[in-house]
Coordinates of C-alpha atoms in Angstrom, one line a residue:
Chain A
L526 CA 28.4 14.5 -2.5
N527 CA 25.6 12.5 -4.5
F528 CA 22.6 13.7 -6.2
Q529 CA 20.9 11.0 -8.0
L530 CA 17.5 9.9 -8.6
T531 CA 15.8 6.0 -7.4
I532 CA 12.4 5.5 -9.1
L533 CA 11.0 2.9 -7.2
G534 CA 7.3 2.9 -9.6
T535 CA 6.7 3.7 -13.4
S536 CA 3.3 2.7 -13.6
A537 CA -0.3 5.1 -14.2
A538 CA -3.2 4.3 -11.7
V539 CA -2.3 0.9 -11.7
P540 CA 0.0 -1.9 -11.1
Y541 CA 1.3 -3.7 -14.2
K542 CA 3.6 -6.8 -14.3
N543 CA 7.0 -5.4 -12.7
R544 CA 5.8 -1.8 -12.4
G545 CA 4.8 -0.1 -9.2
L546 CA 3.1 2.6 -8.4
A547 CA 4.9 6.6 -8.4
A548 CA 7.2 7.0 -5.8
Q549 CA 11.0 8.6 -5.9
V550 CA 13.6 9.0 -3.9
L551 CA 15.9 12.2 -4.6
E552 CA 19.3 11.7 -2.4
V553 CA 21.3 14.6 -2.2
H554 CA 24.2 14.9 -0.3
N555 CA 23.8 11.1 1.7
R556 CA 19.6 12.6 2.4
L557 CA 16.3 11.0 1.1
F558 CA 13.6 13.0 0.3
L559 CA 10.3 10.9 -1.0
V560 CA 7.8 12.3 -3.7
D561 CA 4.7 10.5 -4.4
C562 CA 3.8 7.7 -2.2
G563 CA 1.5 5.3 -3.9
D564 CA 0.6 2.1 -2.8
A565 CA 3.4 -0.6 -1.5
T566 CA 5.8 2.3 -1.3
Q567 CA 7.7 1.2 1.7
F568 CA 8.1 -2.2 0.2
R569 CA 9.2 -1.2 -2.2
M570 CA 11.7 1.0 -0.2
H571 CA 12.7 -2.3 1.7
T572 CA 12.9 -4.5 -1.0
H573 CA 15.5 -2.4 -3.0
G574 CA 17.5 -1.2 0.4
I575 CA 16.5 2.1 1.4
K576 CA 16.3 3.2 4.6
L577 CA 12.9 4.4 5.0
S578 CA 14.2 5.9 8.6
K579 CA 16.4 8.3 6.3
I580 CA 13.3 10.6 5.2
E581 CA 13.7 14.0 5.1
A582 CA 10.6 15.2 4.0
I583 CA 8.0 14.3 1.7
F584 CA 7.2 15.6 -1.9
I585 CA 3.5 14.9 -3.1
S586 CA 2.6 15.7 -6.4
H587 CA -1.6 15.1 -6.2
L588 CA -4.1 13.0 -4.4
H589 CA -4.6 10.4 -6.8
G590 CA -4.6 7.2 -4.9
D591 CA -1.6 5.8 -7.3
H592 CA 0.6 9.1 -5.9
C593 CA -0.1 9.2 -2.4
F594 CA -2.2 5.9 -1.2
G595 CA 1.0 4.7 0.5
L596 CA 2.0 7.7 3.0
P597 CA -0.2 6.0 5.7
A598 CA 1.7 3.3 5.7
V599 CA 5.1 5.0 5.2
L600 CA 4.1 7.0 8.1
T601 CA 3.3 4.7 10.9
T602 CA 5.9 2.2 10.1
L603 CA 8.3 5.4 10.7
A604 CA 6.8 5.7 13.7
M605 CA 7.5 1.9 15.0
Q606 CA 10.9 2.6 13.8
G607 CA 11.2 4.8 16.7
R608 CA 11.1 8.2 14.3
T609 CA 11.3 11.4 16.5
A610 CA 12.4 14.4 14.0
P611 CA 9.5 16.1 12.7
M612 CA 8.6 15.1 9.0
H613 CA 7.2 18.0 6.8
I614 CA 4.9 16.8 4.1
F615 CA 4.0 19.4 1.3
A616 CA 1.1 18.3 -0.8
P617 CA -2.3 20.2 -2.4
K618 CA -5.1 20.9 0.1
G619 CA -6.4 17.9 0.9
L620 CA -4.2 15.4 2.5
K621 CA -4.1 17.0 6.2
R622 CA -7.8 15.9 5.8
M623 CA -7.1 12.4 5.0
I624 CA -4.4 11.2 7.3
D625 CA -6.3 13.0 10.0
T626 CA -9.4 11.2 9.6
I627 CA -7.6 8.2 8.9
F628 CA -5.3 8.1 12.1
E629 CA -8.2 9.4 13.8
V630 CA -10.5 6.6 13.4
S631 CA -7.6 4.3 13.8
N632 CA -7.1 5.4 17.4
Y633 CA -4.3 6.5 16.7
V634 CA -1.5 9.3 17.1
S635 CA 2.4 10.0 15.9
P636 CA 4.9 9.4 18.0
Y637 CA 6.6 12.5 16.2
P638 CA 5.6 15.2 14.3
I639 CA 3.8 15.3 11.6
Y640 CA 3.9 18.5 9.0
I641 CA 1.3 18.7 6.6
E642 CA 1.9 22.6 4.2
E643 CA -1.0 22.3 1.8
F644 CA -1.2 24.4 -1.6
D645 CA -5.2 25.6 -1.6
E646 CA -6.8 27.8 -4.0
N647 CA -5.3 30.8 -3.5
W648 CA -1.4 29.2 -4.1
F649 CA -2.8 27.8 -7.3
A650 CA -4.2 31.7 -8.1
Q651 CA -0.8 32.7 -6.7
P652 CA 0.5 35.4 -10.2
E653 CA 3.6 33.6 -11.5
S654 CA 6.5 34.6 -9.6
G655 CA 4.6 33.3 -6.7
F656 CA 6.1 30.2 -7.3
K657 CA 9.4 31.2 -7.4
T658 CA 9.6 30.9 -3.7
T659 CA 10.8 28.1 -2.1
I660 CA 8.8 26.0 0.1
Y661 CA 11.9 23.6 1.9
E662 CA 15.3 24.4 2.0
N663 CA 18.0 22.6 4.3
K664 CA 21.8 23.0 4.4
Q665 CA 22.2 21.5 1.2
L666 CA 18.8 21.8 -0.8
R667 CA 16.7 24.2 -1.5
V668 CA 12.5 23.2 -3.1
R669 CA 9.7 24.9 -5.3
A670 CA 6.9 23.5 -5.6
F671 CA 4.9 24.9 -9.6
P672 CA 1.5 24.2 -10.9
L673 CA 0.9 21.0 -13.1
M674 CA -1.6 20.9 -15.5
H675 CA -4.6 17.8 -14.3
R676 CA -7.8 17.0 -13.2
I677 CA -7.2 17.9 -9.5
P678 CA -5.3 20.4 -8.0
T679 CA -1.8 18.8 -8.9
C680 CA 2.1 20.3 -7.8
G681 CA 5.9 19.9 -9.7
Y682 CA 8.7 20.2 -7.3
V683 CA 12.3 21.8 -8.3
F684 CA 15.3 20.2 -6.6
E685 CA 17.7 22.1 -6.9
E686 CA 21.4 22.2 -4.6
K687 CA 22.0 25.0 -3.6
Q688 CA 25.5 26.8 -4.7
A689 CA 28.6 25.5 -2.6
P690 CA 31.0 27.9 -1.4
R691 CA 34.5 28.3 -3.4
N692 CA 37.1 25.7 -2.6
I693 CA 40.3 27.7 -1.7
I694 CA 43.5 26.5 -3.4
A695 CA 45.6 24.7 0.0
E696 CA 49.0 26.2 -1.5
R697 CA 47.9 29.6 -1.2
I698 CA 47.3 29.6 2.4
A699 CA 50.8 29.0 2.5
Q700 CA 52.2 31.1 0.9
Y701 CA 49.8 34.1 1.0
D702 CA 50.2 33.3 4.8
I703 CA 46.7 33.6 5.0
P704 CA 45.1 33.5 8.6
H705 CA 42.1 31.2 9.5
T706 CA 40.0 33.8 10.5
A707 CA 39.9 35.1 6.9
I708 CA 39.3 31.6 5.2
S709 CA 35.6 31.6 5.7
G710 CA 35.5 35.3 3.5
I711 CA 37.3 34.3 0.8
K712 CA 34.9 31.3 0.2
N713 CA 32.5 33.3 -0.4
G714 CA 34.5 35.5 -2.8
E715 CA 36.1 38.5 -1.0
N716 CA 39.8 39.1 -1.6
F717 CA 42.8 39.4 0.7
T718 CA 45.1 41.7 1.5
T719 CA 48.7 40.5 2.2
K720 CA 50.5 41.7 5.3
E721 CA 52.4 43.8 3.2
G722 CA 49.6 45.5 1.4
F723 CA 48.9 43.6 -1.9
V724 CA 45.5 43.0 -2.9
I725 CA 45.3 39.4 -3.9
E726 CA 42.0 38.8 -6.3
N727 CA 39.4 36.4 -4.8
E728 CA 39.9 34.0 -8.9
A729 CA 44.1 33.4 -7.8
L730 CA 42.7 32.1 -4.4
T731 CA 40.0 30.0 -5.5
R732 CA 38.5 27.5 -8.0
A733 CA 34.8 27.8 -8.9
P734 CA 32.7 25.3 -6.7
N735 CA 30.7 22.8 -8.6
K736 CA 27.1 24.3 -10.4
P737 CA 24.8 23.1 -8.3
R738 CA 22.2 20.6 -9.2
S739 CA 18.7 20.6 -10.3
F740 CA 16.3 17.8 -10.4
A741 CA 12.1 18.5 -11.5
Y742 CA 9.5 16.6 -11.2
A743 CA 6.1 16.3 -13.8
S744 CA 3.5 14.2 -12.5
D745 CA 0.9 14.0 -13.3
T746 CA 0.2 17.0 -16.0
R747 CA -1.5 17.5 -19.8
Y748 CA 1.1 19.3 -21.9
S749 CA 1.7 22.7 -21.0
A750 CA 4.5 25.6 -22.0
A751 CA 3.3 27.5 -18.7
I752 CA 5.8 24.7 -16.8
I753 CA 8.3 25.6 -18.8
P754 CA 9.7 29.0 -17.1
H755 CA 10.1 26.5 -13.3
I756 CA 12.0 23.9 -14.9
L757 CA 14.2 26.3 -16.6
G758 CA 18.2 24.4 -17.4
V759 CA 17.1 21.5 -14.9
D760 CA 19.5 18.9 -15.0
L761 CA 17.3 15.6 -14.7
L762 CA 13.6 16.2 -15.7
F763 CA 11.2 13.4 -14.6
H764 CA 8.1 13.6 -16.6
E765 CA 5.1 11.8 -17.3
A766 CA 4.5 10.1 -20.5
T767 CA 2.0 7.8 -19.9
F768 CA 0.3 7.9 -23.7
M769 CA 1.9 7.3 -27.6
H770 CA 1.3 10.7 -29.0
N771 CA -1.2 8.7 -31.2
M772 CA -3.5 8.7 -28.6
A773 CA -2.7 13.0 -27.7
E774 CA -6.6 13.9 -27.5
H775 CA -7.1 11.1 -24.6
A776 CA -3.8 12.1 -23.1
A777 CA -5.1 15.9 -23.1
F778 CA -8.8 15.0 -22.2
S779 CA -7.7 12.1 -19.0
G780 CA -4.8 15.4 -18.2
H781 CA -1.5 13.2 -19.3
S782 CA 1.1 13.7 -21.4
T783 CA 2.7 11.8 -24.9
A784 CA 5.5 11.0 -25.0
Q785 CA 6.3 13.4 -27.5
E786 CA 4.7 16.6 -26.1
A787 CA 7.4 15.2 -22.4
A788 CA 10.1 15.6 -25.2
T789 CA 9.1 18.7 -26.5
I790 CA 9.1 20.5 -22.4
A791 CA 12.3 19.4 -22.5
Q792 CA 13.3 20.2 -25.6
L793 CA 11.9 24.1 -24.7
A794 CA 13.5 24.0 -21.1
S795 CA 16.5 23.1 -22.3
A796 CA 16.5 20.2 -19.9
K797 CA 20.0 18.3 -19.6
R798 CA 18.3 15.5 -19.8
L799 CA 15.2 13.4 -19.8
I800 CA 13.0 10.7 -18.1
I801 CA 10.0 9.8 -19.3
G802 CA 7.4 7.6 -16.4
H803 CA 4.1 7.3 -15.8
F804 CA 3.1 4.7 -18.4
S805 CA 0.3 3.3 -19.5
A806 CA -0.3 -0.3 -18.8
R807 CA -1.2 -1.0 -22.2
Y808 CA 2.2 -0.8 -23.0
T809 CA 4.2 -4.0 -22.4
D810 CA 6.9 -3.3 -24.8
L811 CA 8.0 0.7 -23.9
S812 CA 10.8 1.2 -26.8
P813 CA 8.4 2.7 -28.9
L814 CA 7.6 5.6 -26.6
L815 CA 11.2 6.1 -26.2
L816 CA 11.7 6.2 -29.9
E817 CA 9.2 9.3 -30.4
A818 CA 10.5 11.3 -27.2
K819 CA 14.1 11.2 -28.9
A820 CA 12.4 11.8 -31.7
V821 CA 12.5 15.4 -30.2
F822 CA 14.5 15.3 -27.5
E823 CA 17.9 12.7 -27.4
N824 CA 18.9 12.7 -24.1
T825 CA 15.9 11.0 -22.7
E826 CA 15.8 8.1 -21.0
L827 CA 12.9 5.2 -19.9
A828 CA 12.2 5.7 -16.2
D829 CA 12.6 1.8 -14.9
D830 CA 11.7 0.0 -12.1
F831 CA 14.7 0.7 -9.0
T832 CA 16.7 2.2 -11.3
T833 CA 19.1 5.1 -10.1
Y834 CA 20.0 7.9 -12.1
F835 CA 23.1 9.9 -11.0
V836 CA 23.7 13.4 -11.8
E837 CA 27.1 13.7 -11.7
K838 CA 28.8 17.5 -10.2
S839 CA 30.2 19.3 -13.4
Chain B
L1431 CA -15.7 -27.5 -4.9
N1432 CA -12.3 -26.0 -3.5
F1433 CA -12.3 -24.2 0.2
Q1434 CA -8.5 -22.9 0.5
L1435 CA -7.3 -20.0 2.3
T1436 CA -4.2 -18.0 1.3
I1437 CA -2.0 -15.8 3.5
L1438 CA -0.5 -13.0 2.0
G1439 CA 1.3 -11.2 4.7
T1440 CA 2.3 -12.9 8.1
S1441 CA 3.6 -10.0 9.4
A1442 CA 2.4 -7.9 12.9
A1443 CA 2.8 -3.9 12.1
V1444 CA 5.3 -3.6 10.1
P1445 CA 6.8 -5.5 6.7
Y1446 CA 9.7 -8.2 8.2
K1447 CA 12.3 -9.8 5.6
N1448 CA 9.7 -11.4 2.9
R1449 CA 6.8 -11.3 5.5
G1450 CA 3.9 -8.8 4.8
L1451 CA 1.0 -7.7 6.6
A1452 CA -1.6 -9.3 7.4
A1453 CA -3.8 -10.4 4.1
Q1454 CA -5.7 -13.6 3.4
V1455 CA -8.1 -14.6 0.6
L1456 CA -10.8 -17.4 1.1
E1457 CA -11.8 -19.3 -1.8
V1458 CA -15.1 -20.8 -1.9
H1459 CA -16.5 -22.6 -4.7
N1460 CA -14.0 -20.3 -6.6
R1461 CA -14.8 -17.1 -5.2
L1462 CA -13.3 -15.0 -3.6
F1463 CA -13.1 -13.1 -0.1
L1464 CA -10.8 -11.0 0.9
V1465 CA -9.9 -10.8 4.7
D1466 CA -8.2 -7.3 6.0
C1467 CA -5.9 -5.7 4.1
G1468 CA -2.7 -4.2 4.8
D1469 CA -0.8 -2.1 2.6
A1470 CA 0.8 -3.5 -1.0
T1471 CA -1.9 -5.9 -0.4
Q1472 CA -2.8 -5.6 -4.2
F1473 CA 1.1 -6.0 -4.9
R1474 CA 0.7 -9.0 -2.7
M1475 CA -1.9 -10.9 -4.8
H1476 CA -0.8 -9.5 -8.6
T1477 CA 2.6 -11.5 -7.2
H1478 CA 1.0 -14.4 -6.5
G1479 CA -1.5 -14.9 -9.3
I1480 CA -4.3 -14.0 -7.1
K1481 CA -7.0 -12.0 -9.5
L1482 CA -8.4 -8.9 -7.6
S1483 CA -11.7 -9.1 -9.9
K1484 CA -12.4 -12.3 -8.1
I1485 CA -12.6 -10.6 -4.8
E1486 CA -16.6 -10.9 -3.9
A1487 CA -16.6 -9.2 -0.8
I1488 CA -14.2 -8.4 1.7
F1489 CA -14.0 -8.8 5.7
I1490 CA -11.7 -6.4 7.8
S1491 CA -10.8 -7.2 11.6
H1492 CA -10.3 -3.9 12.8
L1493 CA -8.8 -0.1 12.0
H1494 CA -5.1 -0.4 12.3
G1495 CA -3.0 0.1 9.5
D1496 CA -1.7 -2.9 9.2
H1497 CA -5.2 -4.3 8.5
C1498 CA -6.6 -1.9 6.3
F1499 CA -4.5 0.7 4.7
G1500 CA -4.6 -1.2 1.9
L1501 CA -7.8 -1.0 0.8
P1502 CA -8.2 2.3 -0.6
A1503 CA -5.7 1.1 -3.5
V1504 CA -7.6 -2.3 -3.8
L1505 CA -11.0 -0.4 -4.3
T1506 CA -9.8 2.0 -6.9
T1507 CA -7.8 -0.3 -9.2
L1508 CA -11.0 -2.5 -9.1
A1509 CA -12.5 0.0 -10.2
M1510 CA -9.4 0.6 -13.2
Q1511 CA -10.1 -3.1 -14.3
G1512 CA -14.0 -2.3 -15.0
R1513 CA -16.1 -4.0 -12.1
T1514 CA -19.9 -3.0 -12.0
A1515 CA -20.6 -5.4 -9.3
P1516 CA -20.8 -4.3 -5.8
M1517 CA -18.5 -4.5 -3.2
H1518 CA -20.1 -5.4 -0.1
I1519 CA -17.0 -4.7 2.7
F1520 CA -17.2 -5.5 6.9
A1521 CA -15.4 -3.4 9.5
P1522 CA -15.6 -1.5 12.9
K1523 CA -16.4 1.9 12.6
G1524 CA -14.7 4.0 10.7
L1525 CA -13.5 2.0 7.7
K1526 CA -16.8 4.1 6.2
R1527 CA -15.8 7.8 6.6
M1528 CA -11.8 6.7 6.1
I1529 CA -13.2 5.9 2.7
D1530 CA -15.6 8.8 2.3
T1531 CA -12.6 10.8 2.8
I1532 CA -10.6 9.8 1.2
F1533 CA -12.3 9.4 -2.0
E1534 CA -13.2 12.5 -1.4
V1535 CA -9.6 14.7 -1.4
S1536 CA -9.2 12.8 -4.3
N1537 CA -12.1 14.1 -5.8
Y1538 CA -12.7 10.7 -6.5
V1539 CA -16.2 8.7 -7.2
S1540 CA -16.2 5.0 -7.7
P1541 CA -17.9 3.8 -10.7
Y1542 CA -19.6 0.0 -8.5
P1543 CA -21.4 0.8 -5.6
I1544 CA -18.9 -0.1 -2.3
Y1545 CA -21.4 -1.5 0.7
I1546 CA -19.6 -0.2 4.0
E1547 CA -20.9 -2.3 6.5
E1548 CA -20.0 -1.3 10.0
F1549 CA -19.9 -2.4 13.6
D1550 CA -20.5 0.2 16.5
E1551 CA -20.6 -0.2 19.9
N1552 CA -24.2 -1.5 20.5
W1553 CA -22.5 -4.0 17.7
F1554 CA -20.1 -4.6 20.5
A1555 CA -22.2 -4.7 23.3
Q1556 CA -25.2 -6.7 22.3
P1557 CA -25.5 -9.8 24.0
E1558 CA -23.9 -13.2 23.1
S1559 CA -26.2 -14.2 21.2
G1560 CA -26.8 -11.6 18.5
F1561 CA -22.5 -12.7 17.2
K1562 CA -24.8 -15.7 16.1
T1563 CA -26.5 -13.6 13.2
T1564 CA -25.0 -13.9 9.8
I1565 CA -24.2 -11.1 8.3
Y1566 CA -23.2 -12.1 4.8
E1567 CA -23.9 -14.8 2.7
N1568 CA -24.2 -16.3 -0.8
K1569 CA -25.3 -19.6 -2.5
Q1570 CA -22.0 -21.4 -0.7
L1571 CA -21.3 -19.3 2.2
R1572 CA -22.4 -17.4 5.1
V1573 CA -20.5 -15.2 7.7
R1574 CA -21.2 -14.1 11.3
A1575 CA -18.7 -11.7 13.1
F1576 CA -17.4 -12.1 16.7
P1577 CA -15.8 -9.5 19.2
L1578 CA -12.0 -9.6 19.3
M1579 CA -10.1 -7.9 22.5
H1580 CA -7.8 -5.5 20.5
R1581 CA -7.0 -2.0 21.7
I1582 CA -9.5 -0.4 19.5
P1583 CA -13.1 -2.0 18.6
T1584 CA -12.3 -5.4 16.7
C1585 CA -13.9 -8.4 15.3
G1586 CA -12.8 -12.2 13.5
Y1587 CA -14.9 -13.8 11.4
V1588 CA -16.5 -17.3 11.2
F1589 CA -17.0 -18.3 7.2
E1590 CA -18.9 -21.5 6.8
E1591 CA -19.9 -23.7 3.5
K1592 CA -23.2 -23.7 3.6
Q1593 CA -25.0 -27.4 3.8
A1594 CA -25.2 -29.3 0.6
P1595 CA -28.6 -30.9 -0.4
R1596 CA -28.0 -34.6 0.2
N1597 CA -27.1 -36.9 -3.0
I1598 CA -29.2 -38.8 -5.1
I1599 CA -27.9 -42.1 -5.9
A1600 CA -28.4 -42.7 -9.6
E1601 CA -29.6 -45.6 -9.6
R1602 CA -32.6 -45.6 -7.7
I1603 CA -34.3 -42.9 -9.8
A1604 CA -34.3 -45.8 -11.9
Q1605 CA -35.4 -48.7 -9.7
Y1606 CA -37.7 -46.6 -8.5
D1607 CA -39.1 -44.0 -11.5
I1608 CA -38.5 -40.6 -9.7
P1609 CA -39.9 -37.9 -11.3
H1610 CA -38.3 -34.4 -11.8
T1611 CA -40.2 -33.2 -10.1
A1612 CA -39.3 -35.0 -7.2
I1613 CA -36.0 -34.6 -7.2
S1614 CA -35.6 -31.3 -5.4
G1615 CA -37.6 -32.2 -2.2
I1616 CA -35.6 -35.6 -1.8
K1617 CA -32.4 -34.0 -2.0
N1618 CA -33.9 -31.9 1.2
G1619 CA -34.9 -35.1 2.9
E1620 CA -37.9 -35.6 2.2
N1621 CA -39.3 -39.7 1.6
F1622 CA -40.7 -40.5 -2.0
T1623 CA -44.1 -42.6 -2.6
T1624 CA -43.7 -44.8 -5.1
K1625 CA -46.7 -44.9 -8.0
E1626 CA -47.9 -48.0 -6.4
G1627 CA -48.2 -46.8 -2.7
F1628 CA -44.9 -47.7 -1.0
V1629 CA -42.9 -45.2 1.0
I1630 CA -38.7 -45.3 0.1
E1631 CA -36.7 -43.7 3.0
N1632 CA -35.2 -41.1 2.0
E1633 CA -31.7 -42.8 3.4
A1634 CA -32.5 -45.3 1.3
L1635 CA -32.3 -42.7 -2.2
T1636 CA -30.0 -40.6 -1.2
R1637 CA -25.9 -40.0 0.1
A1638 CA -25.4 -38.1 3.1
P1639 CA -23.3 -34.3 1.7
N1640 CA -19.9 -33.6 2.3
K1641 CA -20.2 -31.6 5.9
P1642 CA -19.3 -28.2 5.2
R1643 CA -16.2 -26.7 5.6
S1644 CA -15.4 -23.9 8.3
F1645 CA -12.5 -21.1 8.8
A1646 CA -12.4 -19.3 12.0
Y1647 CA -10.2 -15.3 11.7
A1648 CA -9.2 -14.6 15.3
S1649 CA -6.5 -11.2 14.7
D1650 CA -5.8 -9.1 16.4
T1651 CA -6.7 -10.4 19.8
R1652 CA -5.6 -10.3 23.4
Y1653 CA -6.7 -13.8 24.8
S1654 CA -9.5 -14.6 24.8
A1655 CA -12.0 -17.7 26.3
A1656 CA -15.1 -15.9 25.5
I1657 CA -14.4 -16.3 21.3
I1658 CA -14.4 -20.1 22.0
P1659 CA -18.2 -20.4 21.6
H1660 CA -17.8 -18.3 18.2
I1661 CA -15.3 -21.4 16.9
L1662 CA -16.0 -24.5 18.0
G1663 CA -15.1 -27.0 15.8
V1664 CA -14.3 -24.8 13.0
D1665 CA -11.9 -27.1 11.1
L1666 CA -9.4 -23.7 10.2
L1667 CA -8.4 -21.4 13.2
F1668 CA -6.1 -18.4 11.9
H1669 CA -5.0 -17.1 15.5
E1670 CA -2.8 -14.7 15.8
A1671 CA 0.4 -15.1 17.6
T1672 CA 2.4 -11.8 17.6
F1673 CA 4.5 -13.3 20.7
M1674 CA 6.4 -16.0 22.5
H1675 CA 4.6 -16.7 26.1
N1676 CA 7.7 -15.4 27.9
M1677 CA 6.4 -11.8 26.7
A1678 CA 2.5 -13.1 28.1
E1679 CA 2.3 -9.6 29.8
H1680 CA 3.5 -7.3 27.1
A1681 CA 1.7 -9.1 24.6
A1682 CA -1.9 -9.3 27.2
F1683 CA -1.0 -5.3 27.3
S1684 CA -0.6 -4.8 23.7
G1685 CA -3.9 -6.7 22.9
H1686 CA -1.9 -9.5 21.8
S1687 CA -2.0 -13.3 22.0
T1688 CA 1.2 -15.9 22.3
A1689 CA 1.7 -19.1 20.9
Q1690 CA 1.0 -21.2 23.2
E1691 CA -2.5 -18.9 24.4
A1692 CA -3.7 -19.1 20.0
A1693 CA -2.4 -22.7 20.6
T1694 CA -5.0 -23.0 24.1
I1695 CA -7.8 -21.3 22.0
A1696 CA -7.9 -24.0 19.1
Q1697 CA -7.8 -26.9 22.1
L1698 CA -10.2 -25.9 23.8
A1699 CA -12.4 -24.3 21.1
S1700 CA -12.2 -27.9 19.4
A1701 CA -10.5 -26.9 16.5
K1702 CA -8.8 -29.3 13.6
R1703 CA -6.1 -27.0 13.3
L1704 CA -4.2 -23.5 14.0
I1705 CA -2.7 -21.5 11.5
I1706 CA -0.7 -19.3 14.0
G1707 CA 0.4 -15.7 12.5
H1708 CA 0.7 -12.5 12.8
F1709 CA 4.7 -12.2 13.3
S1710 CA 6.6 -9.6 16.0
A1711 CA 9.3 -9.0 14.0
R1712 CA 11.4 -9.8 16.6
Y1713 CA 11.1 -13.6 15.9
T1714 CA 13.3 -14.5 12.8
D1715 CA 13.2 -17.8 13.4
L1716 CA 9.2 -18.4 13.8
S1717 CA 9.8 -22.4 14.6
P1718 CA 10.2 -21.3 18.3
L1719 CA 6.7 -20.1 18.0
L1720 CA 5.3 -23.4 16.5
L1721 CA 7.0 -25.6 19.3
E1722 CA 5.7 -23.4 21.8
A1723 CA 2.0 -24.1 19.9
K1724 CA 3.0 -27.7 18.8
A1725 CA 2.7 -28.7 22.9
V1726 CA -0.3 -27.4 23.7
F1727 CA -2.3 -28.2 20.3
E1728 CA -0.6 -30.3 18.3
N1729 CA -1.6 -30.1 14.4
T1730 CA -0.6 -25.9 14.6
E1731 CA 1.4 -24.6 11.4
L1732 CA 2.9 -21.8 11.0
A1733 CA 1.3 -18.8 8.6
D1734 CA 3.2 -18.7 5.7
D1735 CA 3.7 -15.9 3.2
F1736 CA 2.5 -16.5 -0.1
T1737 CA 1.1 -20.5 1.1
T1738 CA -2.4 -22.5 -0.2
Y1739 CA -4.1 -23.9 2.9
F1740 CA -6.3 -26.6 2.4
V1741 CA -8.8 -27.9 3.9
E1742 CA -10.7 -30.8 1.9
K1743 CA -14.0 -32.4 1.8
S1744 CA -15.1 -34.8 4.8

């Protein structure tokens, strides 16, 4: 049961050499979730052999073009591929009007339902605790959104694998003559009472399941310690690092972070692992950004176009 | 002084293998004109080494996504590259609302002026003669638009090099002691009267200039003989050929043409050369479409992604 992130674009604002625009595919138990969707995302998925048709839901951080201009083409191509399943899309307010207008002037009606859930001013203004709410879930996964600090309303997202039930130890079934009807309860932590009336503690019957894995996406944002509570202890953190720290003032002004700041967030949030990306086109060689981040948070990697980052079970 | 067409995408509706979506760059005397702009056009220009910044004007045939969804990204990337020159865009009605809405919800204001000239119902309903009007011109080029027959309002475009002035024969200047002040008139066909009062006929002083070259773009459209008067004698005709002729009924129904129909149009319009493109993803091997077209119009070529078609002077 996999948990992996494929990065399709690492460039900020405009394509630069081989760096594409913001788009990432999170795969959880073979189900795909698209996070941001810059221009050409459908092409980049196609090139990399990721099946568009397998996308279950789409999460857009904000409405700057480099994060969402590829979305209309993704949606219409899905229709051409025969999709009938609904698509759920999450985004700050405005995306629905954008998509509706584009489809309307093209005289286009989607053959499958598209549900766009928008985060409006009230959502952004809610008390901190409100951001704990799950915005999307399926059998495997739960997703939360939280506010980033950019020039326009922007969301980060946290994707958390659901806690699996405990694993029953096969030999115990015969040993204690456990009937099928009791299995589900035991997996959920119940003790078992034998026919003879002995109570067997759950821990003697089961092994702990793998820990739920998690991924947090934070792009675009200026340095903001306010995001830390939302991403505490995350296994994999993608945090934008548009600039080096010698441009910290420009970064803050333009609503972006430096490599050092991204690493500081990872450090303070006790993230297990940090990927930095969304690089300014001024940097051809990215190794100084990596060095800068590693000085603060050792377990940092550079985002690389068409690279998959695996989160193993533990 | 070049006149050449680079095709960036040859696929209909969705990307197929290496075939991109509709976008072509016409280069006339080193000035670039973008014709249609499917998803990922900025990437495909970048990959092929065509400078986005050199685009002078953009011509959109219609508002189906495979012909225009790449436009917002092209426009915002141009801004990031520092463009200050105005951009003129031509399209059926609706594009302005699309672009305005996209920019508005992204809270984006273009730093350079974007002028979108739209063809509305009145334009499409005007008398035939109205389509002779030039919609755009610069020193080198004149552009006309004409209606195609698709499922939504769709324009074809004809790009015509302007007639160059006659070339003065250098030796005649000394021979007849022609003053600088007379040169411009002679290039424009005037005779010259020597100080002695002899009239020298223009043809003795000048050579005919090269013939103006022309390119016509017809995509998307079902077979329509009505377009023939607009493209008569064109040097290079791009005509869509989404299907083989055994699908003629489906082609007409969906507002598309067959290879045979494209060739028939080229034949009846006395085009010099035909390029067929906008291929359905059902065709991996395109040679049967080429054969079908060549049976009607020998000088047919297949459109090929990232290929440049040159029109030589004559």
